[in-house]
Short mmCIF file of C-alpha atoms in Angstrom, two decimals:
data_model
loop_
_atom_site.label_atom_id
_atom_site.label_comp_id
_atom_site.label_asym_id
_atom_site.label_seq_id
_atom_site.Cartn_x
_atom_site.Cartn_y
_atom_site.Cartn_z
CA MET A 572 8.10 14.80 -3.87
CA ASN A 573 6.64 11.98 -5.95
CA VAL A 574 3.62 10.64 -4.14
CA LEU A 575 1.91 7.49 -5.21
CA SER A 576 -1.60 6.87 -3.77
CA LEU A 577 -2.97 3.39 -4.01
CA PHE A 578 -6.62 3.50 -3.90
CA GLY A 579 -7.93 0.12 -2.61
CA GLY A 580 -11.69 0.83 -2.51
CA PRO A 581 -14.10 -0.93 -4.82
CA ARG A 582 -16.43 2.15 -4.89
CA LYS A 583 -14.85 4.97 -7.09
CA LYS A 584 -16.77 7.63 -5.34
CA GLY A 585 -17.07 6.11 -1.98
CA ASN A 586 -15.93 7.56 1.52
CA THR A 587 -12.26 6.18 1.11
CA ALA A 588 -12.04 8.05 -2.43
CA THR A 589 -13.46 11.30 -0.85
CA VAL A 590 -10.86 11.36 1.92
CA LEU A 591 -8.01 10.32 -0.36
CA HIS A 592 -8.90 13.12 -2.80
CA TRP A 593 -8.73 15.60 0.23
CA VAL A 594 -5.29 14.40 1.02
CA GLU A 595 -4.09 14.33 -2.58
CA GLU A 596 -5.33 17.97 -3.13
CA LYS A 597 -3.51 19.17 -0.05
CA LEU A 598 -0.18 17.41 -1.35
CA GLU A 599 -0.54 18.93 -4.61
CA ASP A 600 -1.25 22.39 -3.08
CA LEU A 601 2.03 21.93 -1.28
CA GLY A 602 3.89 21.31 -4.65
CA HIS A 603 4.17 17.56 -4.68
CA ASP A 604 3.47 15.32 -7.70
CA VAL A 605 0.65 12.98 -7.09
CA GLU A 606 -0.15 9.85 -8.98
CA ARG A 607 -3.24 7.77 -8.03
CA ILE A 608 -3.78 4.15 -8.96
CA ASN A 609 -7.02 2.56 -8.46
CA ILE A 610 -6.27 -1.02 -7.85
CA ALA A 611 -9.99 -2.07 -8.27
CA THR A 612 -9.54 -1.15 -11.89
CA LYS A 613 -6.40 -3.11 -12.31
CA ASN A 614 -5.82 -6.76 -13.12
CA VAL A 615 -3.90 -7.73 -9.91
CA ASN A 616 -3.74 -11.40 -8.97
CA GLY A 617 -2.87 -12.55 -5.42
CA CYS A 618 0.58 -13.98 -4.60
CA ILE A 619 0.93 -17.67 -5.61
CA GLY A 620 3.74 -18.33 -3.27
CA CYS A 621 6.09 -19.62 -5.86
CA LEU A 622 9.04 -17.55 -4.49
CA LYS A 623 10.43 -16.95 -8.09
CA CYS A 624 10.54 -13.25 -7.21
CA LYS A 625 13.51 -14.01 -4.86
CA ASP A 626 15.65 -15.36 -7.80
CA ASN A 627 16.69 -11.91 -8.98
CA LEU A 628 18.70 -9.99 -6.39
CA ASP A 629 18.71 -6.79 -8.51
CA GLU A 630 15.11 -5.96 -9.03
CA PRO A 631 11.68 -6.95 -7.82
CA GLY A 632 9.72 -9.15 -10.21
CA CYS A 633 6.97 -11.68 -10.54
CA VAL A 634 6.20 -14.58 -12.93
CA GLN A 635 2.48 -13.33 -13.23
CA ASN A 636 1.69 -11.22 -16.16
CA ASP A 637 -0.84 -8.69 -14.91
CA ASP A 638 -0.75 -5.04 -13.71
CA GLY A 639 1.04 -5.83 -10.38
CA ALA A 640 4.38 -5.41 -11.83
CA TYR A 641 3.48 -1.95 -13.26
CA ILE A 642 2.33 -0.85 -9.83
CA ILE A 643 5.34 -2.28 -7.97
CA ASP A 644 7.59 -0.26 -10.46
CA ARG A 645 5.57 2.95 -9.70
CA MET A 646 5.91 2.18 -6.02
CA VAL A 647 9.75 1.75 -6.14
CA ALA A 648 10.01 5.01 -8.05
CA SER A 649 8.07 6.97 -5.51
CA ASP A 650 9.21 8.96 -2.53
CA ILE A 651 6.10 8.18 -0.54
CA VAL A 652 3.18 5.70 -0.87
CA LEU A 653 -0.32 6.22 0.50
CA TYR A 654 -2.29 3.23 1.00
CA ALA A 655 -6.05 4.05 1.25
CA SER A 656 -8.61 1.32 1.99
CA PRO A 657 -11.98 1.04 3.51
CA LEU A 658 -11.99 -1.29 6.55
CA TYR A 659 -13.38 -4.69 5.75
CA PHE A 660 -13.58 -7.26 8.47
CA TRP A 661 -10.82 -5.56 10.56
CA GLY A 662 -8.40 -5.42 7.53
CA PHE A 663 -7.71 -4.16 4.01
CA SER A 664 -10.13 -4.55 1.12
CA ALA A 665 -9.71 -7.72 -1.04
CA GLN A 666 -8.28 -5.54 -3.83
CA MET A 667 -5.84 -3.93 -1.64
CA LYS A 668 -4.77 -7.16 0.23
CA ALA A 669 -4.19 -8.92 -3.19
CA PHE A 670 -1.70 -6.15 -3.99
CA ILE A 671 -0.09 -6.10 -0.67
CA ASP A 672 0.50 -9.86 -0.83
CA ARG A 673 2.35 -9.15 -4.21
CA CYS A 674 4.83 -6.76 -2.40
CA HIS A 675 6.39 -9.73 -1.12
CA CYS A 676 8.76 -9.31 -4.17
CA LEU A 677 10.16 -6.11 -2.56
CA TYR A 678 12.47 -7.61 -0.05
CA ARG A 679 15.05 -10.25 0.08
CA GLY A 680 16.37 -12.21 3.11
CA VAL A 681 14.72 -13.00 6.46
CA CYS A 682 13.18 -9.90 8.01
CA GLY A 683 15.35 -8.82 10.78
CA SER A 684 18.45 -10.59 9.61
CA ASP A 685 21.71 -9.16 8.37
CA GLY A 686 20.73 -10.21 4.85
CA HIS A 687 17.37 -8.41 4.83
CA THR A 688 17.24 -5.87 2.17
CA SER A 689 14.39 -3.90 0.33
CA PHE A 690 13.97 -2.31 -2.83
CA VAL A 691 11.99 0.53 -0.99
CA GLU A 692 14.25 0.87 2.10
CA GLY A 693 13.94 4.31 3.70
CA GLN A 694 10.70 5.07 1.83
CA ARG A 695 7.85 6.84 3.52
CA LYS A 696 4.37 5.19 3.79
CA ALA A 697 1.05 6.44 4.99
CA LEU A 698 -2.26 4.55 5.76
CA ILE A 699 -5.75 6.12 5.14
CA VAL A 700 -8.61 4.04 6.40
CA THR A 701 -12.31 4.61 6.31
CA ALA A 702 -14.69 2.67 8.75
CA ALA A 703 -18.36 2.61 9.59
CA ASP A 704 -17.64 1.77 13.29
CA PRO A 705 -15.40 3.34 15.87
CA PHE A 706 -11.78 2.40 16.30
CA GLU A 707 -12.01 0.22 19.33
CA ASN A 708 -12.40 -3.47 18.65
CA ASN A 709 -12.45 -2.58 14.95
CA ALA A 710 -9.38 -1.15 13.42
CA GLU A 711 -6.36 -2.37 15.47
CA GLN A 712 -5.61 -5.09 13.09
CA ILE A 713 -5.19 -3.11 10.07
CA LEU A 714 -2.86 -0.57 11.91
CA THR A 715 -0.84 -3.72 13.08
CA ALA A 716 -0.65 -4.95 9.47
CA PHE A 717 0.51 -1.57 8.20
CA GLN A 718 3.30 -1.47 10.89
CA ARG A 719 4.29 -4.80 9.86
CA ILE A 720 4.54 -3.74 6.17
CA LEU A 721 6.90 -0.94 7.20
CA VAL A 722 9.26 -3.40 9.03
CA TYR A 723 9.45 -5.66 6.03
CA ASP A 724 9.92 -2.89 3.59
CA LYS A 725 12.38 -1.16 5.86
CA ALA A 726 10.20 1.88 5.41
CA TYR A 727 9.10 4.70 7.76
CA SER A 728 5.51 5.82 8.69
CA ALA A 729 4.55 9.14 7.26
CA GLY A 730 1.17 8.93 9.35
CA GLU A 731 -2.01 7.04 9.82
CA LEU A 732 -5.52 8.49 9.28
CA LEU A 733 -8.60 6.65 10.42
CA VAL A 734 -11.86 8.28 9.60
CA CYS A 735 -14.85 6.72 11.37
CA ASN A 736 -18.54 7.01 10.75
#
């Protein structure tokens, strides 16, 4: 299985990087191919809402000339995508959020309608979050956001791991 891990933490050796490394090691031990992309080291601009990505029905795309397109291509080619982010103000890090917004190019049509399609339909996705505080009154929003990503992408959850304190 081809696994893409998207590391969205700004600290290369922080808690999120450590936990993600443990998961990646286990996946490699099980025989999976794992590729990590450190989003903080890439040039990924946020979505500008131009909707030009919706013009091409055959492939995702964006008018912005940055590393976002490369990461999207790697995502489409993967069997499973791991999102790894520290919890910042009840949500994803700014680096990860900018990339997630760019994933708007992955689907066509109105979500839930007959015309709703996705370039990653059927893909498995997992979430790894590290947080300083406990789950309650802290991490519910990031889990809700992840669940909504799955709906828009027509993808399936491969699991959620929240590591607190």
